[in-house]
PDB file of C-alpha atoms in Angstrom:
ATOM      1  CA  MET A  82      32.440-135.442 -72.559  1.00 75.00           C
ATOM      2  CA  THR A  83      31.974-131.707 -72.306  1.00 84.00           C
ATOM      3  CA  LEU A  84      33.106-131.243 -75.913  1.00 85.00           C
ATOM      4  CA  PHE A  85      30.473-133.771 -77.077  1.00 87.00           C
ATOM      5  CA  PHE A  86      27.677-131.981 -75.238  1.00 89.00           C
ATOM      6  CA  VAL A  87      28.831-128.610 -76.646  1.00 91.00           C
ATOM      7  CA  GLY A  88      28.867-130.049 -80.143  1.00 90.00           C
ATOM      8  CA  TYR A  89      25.433-131.629 -79.601  1.00 91.00           C
ATOM      9  CA  LEU A  90      23.998-128.307 -78.333  1.00 93.00           C
ATOM     10  CA  ILE A  91      25.368-126.469 -81.311  1.00 94.00           C
ATOM     11  CA  ALA A  92      24.025-129.170 -83.668  1.00 93.00           C
ATOM     12  CA  VAL A  93      20.521-128.782 -82.165  1.00 94.00           C
ATOM     13  CA  THR A  94      20.711-124.992 -82.547  1.00 95.00           C
ATOM     14  CA  SER A  95      21.970-125.250 -86.145  1.00 94.00           C
ATOM     15  CA  THR A  96      19.271-127.746 -87.101  1.00 95.00           C
ATOM     16  CA  ILE A  97      16.538-125.486 -85.803  1.00 95.00           C
ATOM     17  CA  ALA A  98      18.067-122.440 -87.495  1.00 95.00           C
ATOM     18  CA  PHE A  99      18.464-124.319 -90.803  1.00 94.00           C
ATOM     19  CA  ILE A 100      14.873-125.540 -90.788  1.00 94.00           C
ATOM     20  CA  VAL A 101      13.664-122.032 -90.064  1.00 94.00           C
ATOM     21  CA  ALA A 102      15.794-120.646 -92.864  1.00 92.00           C
ATOM     22  CA  ILE A 103      14.534-123.020 -95.524  1.00 91.00           C
ATOM     23  CA  LEU A 104      10.918-122.549 -94.457  1.00 91.00           C
ATOM     24  CA  THR A 105      11.124-118.745 -94.703  1.00 89.00           C
ATOM     25  CA  PRO A 106      11.020-117.437 -98.255  1.00 85.00           C
ATOM     26  CA  LYS A 107      13.033-114.189 -98.016  1.00 85.00           C
ATOM     27  CA  TRP A 108      16.357-115.499 -99.392  1.00 86.00           C
ATOM     28  CA  ILE A 109      17.044-113.216-102.346  1.00 83.00           C
ATOM     29  CA  TYR A 110      15.557-109.864-103.369  1.00 80.00           C
ATOM     30  CA  PRO A 111      16.378-109.521-107.103  1.00 75.00           C
ATOM     31  CA  ASN A 112      16.806-106.058-108.642  1.00 63.00           C
ATOM     32  CA  ASN A 113      14.236-104.724-111.072  1.00 56.00           C
ATOM     33  CA  LEU A 114      17.013-103.179-113.193  1.00 50.00           C
ATOM     34  CA  PRO A 115      20.681-104.142-113.763  1.00 47.00           C
ATOM     35  CA  VAL A 116      23.038-102.679-111.155  1.00 45.00           C
ATOM     36  CA  ASP A 117      26.081-100.705-112.377  1.00 45.00           C
ATOM     37  CA  ALA A 118      28.021 -97.659-111.341  1.00 46.00           C
ATOM     38  CA  ASN A 119      25.473 -95.327-112.935  1.00 49.00           C
ATOM     39  CA  ASN A 120      22.320 -97.165-111.956  1.00 47.00           C
ATOM     40  CA  LEU A 121      22.202 -98.390-108.340  1.00 47.00           C
ATOM     41  CA  ALA A 122      18.764 -99.887-108.455  1.00 50.00           C
ATOM     42  CA  SER A 123      17.336-100.957-105.140  1.00 54.00           C
ATOM     43  CA  PRO A 124      15.870-104.447-104.721  1.00 56.00           C
ATOM     44  CA  ASN A 125      12.119-104.741-104.792  1.00 60.00           C
ATOM     45  CA  ARG A 126      10.832-106.054-101.493  1.00 62.00           C
ATOM     46  CA  THR A 127       7.747-107.566-103.055  1.00 68.00           C
ATOM     47  CA  ASN A 128       9.980-109.622-105.384  1.00 77.00           C
ATOM     48  CA  TYR A 129      11.704-112.374-103.477  1.00 77.00           C
ATOM     49  CA  ARG A 130      12.888-115.919-103.937  1.00 82.00           C
ATOM     50  CA  GLY A 131      13.181-118.679-101.382  1.00 83.00           C
ATOM     51  CA  ILE A 132      14.066-122.307-101.211  1.00 87.00           C
ATOM     52  CA  PHE A 133      10.451-123.562-101.572  1.00 86.00           C
ATOM     53  CA  TYR A 134       8.544-120.414-102.555  1.00 84.00           C
ATOM     54  CA  VAL A 135       8.948-117.635-105.119  1.00 82.00           C
ATOM     55  CA  ASP A 136       7.046-114.371-105.557  1.00 79.00           C
ATOM     56  CA  ALA A 137       8.006-112.160-108.444  1.00 75.00           C
ATOM     57  CA  GLY A 138       5.695-109.434-107.294  1.00 71.00           C
ATOM     58  CA  TYR A 139       3.430-109.513-110.334  1.00 72.00           C
ATOM     59  CA  PRO A 140      -0.207-108.339-109.649  1.00 72.00           C
ATOM     60  CA  ASN A 141      -1.701-111.119-111.664  1.00 69.00           C
ATOM     61  CA  GLY A 142      -0.156-113.761-109.426  1.00 67.00           C
ATOM     62  CA  THR A 143       2.317-115.081-112.008  1.00 72.00           C
ATOM     63  CA  CYS A 144       5.478-116.554-110.389  1.00 76.00           C
ATOM     64  CA  ARG A 145       3.893-116.699-107.001  1.00 76.00           C
ATOM     65  CA  ASP A 146       3.687-120.301-105.809  1.00 78.00           C
ATOM     66  CA  TRP A 147       5.603-123.188-104.348  1.00 82.00           C
ATOM     67  CA  ILE A 148       8.648-124.174-106.406  1.00 80.00           C
ATOM     68  CA  LEU A 149       8.240-127.939-106.178  1.00 79.00           C
ATOM     69  CA  LEU A 150       4.630-127.687-107.430  1.00 76.00           C
ATOM     70  CA  TYR A 151       4.837-128.036-111.202  1.00 75.00           C
ATOM     71  CA  THR A 152       2.145-125.489-111.976  1.00 73.00           C
ATOM     72  CA  ASP A 153       2.009-123.068-114.820  1.00 73.00           C
ATOM     73  CA  SER A 154       2.209-120.068-112.435  1.00 70.00           C
ATOM     74  CA  VAL A 155       5.871-120.819-111.614  1.00 73.00           C
ATOM     75  CA  ALA A 156       6.917-122.508-114.828  1.00 71.00           C
ATOM     76  CA  THR A 157       8.638-119.372-116.152  1.00 72.00           C
ATOM     77  CA  CYS A 158      10.507-118.559-112.924  1.00 74.00           C
ATOM     78  CA  ARG A 159      11.644-121.964-111.760  1.00 74.00           C
ATOM     79  CA  PRO A 160      15.199-122.473-112.926  1.00 75.00           C
ATOM     80  CA  PRO A 161      16.844-125.921-112.492  1.00 77.00           C
ATOM     81  CA  HIS A 162      18.986-124.753-109.622  1.00 82.00           C
ATOM     82  CA  SER A 163      15.898-123.814-107.543  1.00 83.00           C
ATOM     83  CA  VAL A 164      14.603-127.374-107.650  1.00 85.00           C
ATOM     84  CA  ALA A 165      18.103-128.663-106.861  1.00 88.00           C
ATOM     85  CA  CYS A 166      18.393-126.367-103.867  1.00 88.00           C
ATOM     86  CA  ALA A 167      14.945-127.351-102.594  1.00 89.00           C
ATOM     87  CA  SER A 168      15.872-131.053-102.895  1.00 91.00           C
ATOM     88  CA  LEU A 169      19.224-130.474-101.113  1.00 93.00           C
ATOM     89  CA  ALA A 170      17.419-128.534 -98.350  1.00 93.00           C
ATOM     90  CA  ILE A 171      15.116-131.470 -97.698  1.00 93.00           C
ATOM     91  CA  ILE A 172      18.083-133.822 -97.619  1.00 94.00           C
ATOM     92  CA  ALA A 173      20.128-131.551 -95.299  1.00 94.00           C
ATOM     93  CA  ALA A 174      17.229-131.080 -92.904  1.00 94.00           C
ATOM     94  CA  SER A 175      16.548-134.818 -92.826  1.00 95.00           C
ATOM     95  CA  LEU A 176      20.213-135.632 -92.202  1.00 95.00           C
ATOM     96  CA  SER A 177      20.358-133.032 -89.423  1.00 94.00           C
ATOM     97  CA  ILE A 178      17.464-134.744 -87.623  1.00 94.00           C
ATOM     98  CA  ILE A 179      19.139-138.128 -88.122  1.00 94.00           C
ATOM     99  CA  LEU A 180      22.387-136.629 -86.708  1.00 93.00           C
ATOM    100  CA  LEU A 181      20.590-135.526 -83.580  1.00 92.00           C
ATOM    101  CA  TRP A 182      19.063-138.947 -83.145  1.00 92.00           C
ATOM    102  CA  LEU A 183      22.415-140.676 -83.620  1.00 90.00           C
ATOM    103  CA  ALA A 184      24.179-138.280 -81.280  1.00 88.00           C
ATOM    104  CA  GLY A 185      21.515-138.950 -78.606  1.00 87.00           C
ATOM    105  CA  GLY A 186      22.074-142.664 -79.099  1.00 85.00           C
ATOM    106  CA  TYR A 187      25.751-142.235 -78.422  1.00 82.00           C
ATOM    107  CA  LEU A 188      24.955-141.709 -74.773  1.00 79.00           C
ATOM    108  CA  TYR A 189      23.668-145.245 -74.514  1.00 81.00           C
ATOM    109  CA  ILE A 190      26.706-146.980 -75.951  1.00 73.00           C
ATOM    110  CA  ARG A 191      28.145-149.386 -73.363  1.00 63.00           C
ATOM    111  CA  ARG A 192      31.179-150.726 -75.240  1.00 69.00           C
ATOM    112  CA  ARG A 193      33.966-148.269 -74.982  1.00 69.00           C
ATOM    113  CA  ARG A 194      35.718-149.689 -78.021  1.00 73.00           C
ATOM    114  CA  LEU A 195      32.862-148.493 -80.211  1.00 75.00           C
ATOM    115  CA  MET A 196      32.897-144.925 -78.906  1.00 80.00           C
ATOM    116  CA  PRO A 197      35.809-143.547 -81.044  1.00 83.00           C
ATOM    117  CA  MET A 198      34.397-145.065 -84.209  1.00 87.00           C
ATOM    118  CA  PHE A 199      30.931-143.751 -83.470  1.00 87.00           C
ATOM    119  CA  VAL A 200      32.190-140.252 -82.779  1.00 89.00           C
ATOM    120  CA  THR A 201      34.188-140.335 -86.005  1.00 90.00           C
ATOM    121  CA  MET A 202      31.032-141.280 -87.881  1.00 92.00           C
ATOM    122  CA  LEU A 203      29.152-138.430 -86.244  1.00 92.00           C
ATOM    123  CA  ALA A 204      31.868-135.974 -87.240  1.00 93.00           C
ATOM    124  CA  LEU A 205      31.908-137.049 -90.845  1.00 94.00           C
ATOM    125  CA  PHE A 206      28.128-136.950 -90.916  1.00 93.00           C
ATOM    126  CA  THR A 207      28.205-133.403 -89.615  1.00 94.00           C
ATOM    127  CA  LEU A 208      30.780-132.430 -92.216  1.00 95.00           C
ATOM    128  CA  LEU A 209      28.472-133.801 -94.901  1.00 95.00           C
ATOM    129  CA  ILE A 210      25.591-131.671 -93.652  1.00 95.00           C
ATOM    130  CA  PHE A 211      27.839-128.658 -93.477  1.00 96.00           C
ATOM    131  CA  TRP A 212      28.834-128.984 -97.112  1.00 96.00           C
ATOM    132  CA  ILE A 213      25.230-129.522 -98.263  1.00 95.00           C
ATOM    133  CA  SER A 214      23.972-126.478 -96.357  1.00 94.00           C
ATOM    134  CA  ALA A 215      26.817-124.323 -97.609  1.00 95.00           C
ATOM    135  CA  ILE A 216      26.254-125.411-101.244  1.00 94.00           C
ATOM    136  CA  ILE A 217      22.569-124.337-100.931  1.00 92.00           C
ATOM    137  CA  TRP A 218      23.164-120.735 -99.941  1.00 90.00           C
ATOM    138  CA  VAL A 219      26.223-120.386-102.212  1.00 91.00           C
ATOM    139  CA  VAL A 220      24.198-121.549-105.203  1.00 89.00           C
ATOM    140  CA  MET A 221      21.233-119.346-104.199  1.00 86.00           C
ATOM    141  CA  ILE A 222      23.486-116.266-104.125  1.00 84.00           C
ATOM    142  CA  THR A 223      25.536-116.917-107.200  1.00 84.00           C
ATOM    143  CA  MET A 224      22.707-118.087-109.413  1.00 79.00           C
ATOM    144  CA  ASN A 225      20.462-115.098-108.490  1.00 72.00           C
ATOM    145  CA  ARG A 226      22.909-112.378-109.496  1.00 66.00           C
ATOM    146  CA  GLY A 227      21.866-109.620-111.822  1.00 57.00           C
ATOM    147  CA  ILE A 228      22.448-109.352-115.531  1.00 52.00           C
ATOM    148  CA  ASN A 229      25.872-107.873-114.923  1.00 54.00           C
ATOM    149  CA  LEU A 230      26.715-110.685-112.448  1.00 58.00           C
ATOM    150  CA  LYS A 231      26.574-108.461-109.424  1.00 68.00           C
ATOM    151  CA  ILE A 232      24.799-108.875-106.102  1.00 72.00           C
ATOM    152  CA  ARG A 233      24.775-106.556-103.175  1.00 75.00           C
ATOM    153  CA  ARG A 234      24.119-106.937 -99.476  1.00 78.00           C
ATOM    154  CA  GLU A 235      20.639-105.455 -99.982  1.00 78.00           C
ATOM    155  CA  ASN A 236      19.765-108.315-102.308  1.00 78.00           C
ATOM    156  CA  ILE A 237      20.359-110.932 -99.630  1.00 84.00           C
ATOM    157  CA  GLY A 238      17.395-111.598 -97.320  1.00 85.00           C
ATOM    158  CA  PHE A 239      17.475-112.590 -93.678  1.00 88.00           C
ATOM    159  CA  SER A 240      16.757-116.259 -94.473  1.00 89.00           C
ATOM    160  CA  THR A 241      20.105-116.535 -96.258  1.00 90.00           C
ATOM    161  CA  TRP A 242      21.935-115.096 -93.278  1.00 92.00           C
ATOM    162  CA  ILE A 243      20.182-117.599 -91.016  1.00 93.00           C
ATOM    163  CA  ALA A 244      21.338-120.389 -93.305  1.00 93.00           C
ATOM    164  CA  VAL A 245      24.934-119.046 -93.285  1.00 94.00           C
ATOM    165  CA  GLY A 246      24.823-119.088 -89.470  1.00 95.00           C
ATOM    166  CA  ALA A 247      23.488-122.659 -89.483  1.00 95.00           C
ATOM    167  CA  SER A 248      26.317-123.737 -91.738  1.00 95.00           C
ATOM    168  CA  GLY A 249      28.788-122.154 -89.333  1.00 95.00           C
ATOM    169  CA  GLY A 250      27.128-123.977 -86.489  1.00 95.00           C
ATOM    170  CA  TYR A 251      27.570-127.314 -88.292  1.00 95.00           C
ATOM    171  CA  LEU A 252      31.251-126.512 -88.828  1.00 95.00           C
ATOM    172  CA  LEU A 253      31.632-125.761 -85.093  1.00 95.00           C
ATOM    173  CA  THR A 254      29.844-129.046 -84.304  1.00 94.00           C
ATOM    174  CA  PHE A 255      32.304-130.910 -86.594  1.00 95.00           C
ATOM    175  CA  ILE A 256      35.289-129.282 -84.807  1.00 94.00           C
ATOM    176  CA  SER A 257      33.832-130.162 -81.369  1.00 93.00           C
ATOM    177  CA  PHE A 258      33.302-133.824 -82.368  1.00 92.00           C
ATOM    178  CA  ILE A 259      36.803-134.043 -83.760  1.00 93.00           C
ATOM    179  CA  LEU A 260      38.345-132.618 -80.621  1.00 92.00           C
ATOM    180  CA  TYR A 261      36.269-135.026 -78.523  1.00 90.00           C
ATOM    181  CA  ARG A 262      37.475-137.894 -80.769  1.00 89.00           C
ATOM    182  CA  ILE A 263      41.054-136.850 -80.181  1.00 89.00           C
ATOM    183  CA  SER A 264      40.487-136.719 -76.433  1.00 86.00           C
ATOM    184  CA  LEU A 265      39.018-140.213 -76.543  1.00 80.00           C
ATOM    185  CA  SER A 266      42.079-141.562 -78.290  1.00 77.00           C
ATOM    186  CA  ARG A 267      44.420-139.761 -75.881  1.00 69.00           C
ATOM    187  CA  ARG A 268      42.499-141.042 -72.870  1.00 60.00           C
ATOM    188  CA  LYS A 269      42.728-144.593 -74.235  1.00 55.00           C
ATOM    189  CA  HIS A 270      46.447-144.225 -74.860  1.00 48.00           C
ATOM    190  CA  LEU A 271      47.046-142.956 -71.246  1.00 46.00           C
ATOM    191  CA  LYS A 272      44.994-145.770 -69.896  1.00 52.00           C
ATOM    192  CA  GLU A 273      46.968-148.376 -71.760  1.00 49.00           C
ATOM    193  CA  THR A 274      50.216-146.802 -70.670  1.00 51.00           C
ATOM    194  CA  ALA A 275      49.078-146.894 -67.034  1.00 47.00           C
ATOM    195  CA  ILE A 276      48.241-150.600 -67.351  1.00 49.00           C
ATOM    196  CA  ASN A 277      51.551-151.449 -68.957  1.00 48.00           C
ATOM    197  CA  SER A 278      53.480-149.558 -66.255  1.00 52.00           C
ATOM    198  CA  ARG A 279      51.718-151.526 -63.556  1.00 50.00           C
ATOM    199  CA  ARG A 280      52.814-154.783 -65.134  1.00 50.00           C
ATOM    200  CA  PHE A 281      56.448-153.800 -64.853  1.00 49.00           C
TER     201      PHE A 281
END
């Protein structure tokens, strides 16, 4: 049961971290100029892109608004992948909350036969959330590269690193649930072996 509680605690932490990451806009700091060996342009800190918010740093307010609001101010700086990432972020956050609710409900299961199947479902559910969260930050990094298809560490904001950590937490949760599932099967096998040995 310890493995389950460890996985649940990591899932709670990862869910909070992921929600914080998607609500903070500092994901990517694009360069003003292409980066190459002769021109190491530094990213502009007033020009940033997030999951739900974008600010290109223009003084007239162009490209400074919420991405999911179909307004003229962000029409020119809202590529299709940004809407997809925002939608996936909402899905992943919702699934994470559902995962915590289901994992809490596991403690109230009375039938032992249902436990292995329920833990397997939780593990697969966690794996799905891991892949969705990983896809989000991978797409955000790869699709926001410069003209010469390069991105440096300075271009990646703290929100992206929080999301990467949250994905790692989901992966650890998946591993904990899988190990707990294996321990349940082993415990059941040992119990059946003990019962059969008593019969003979």
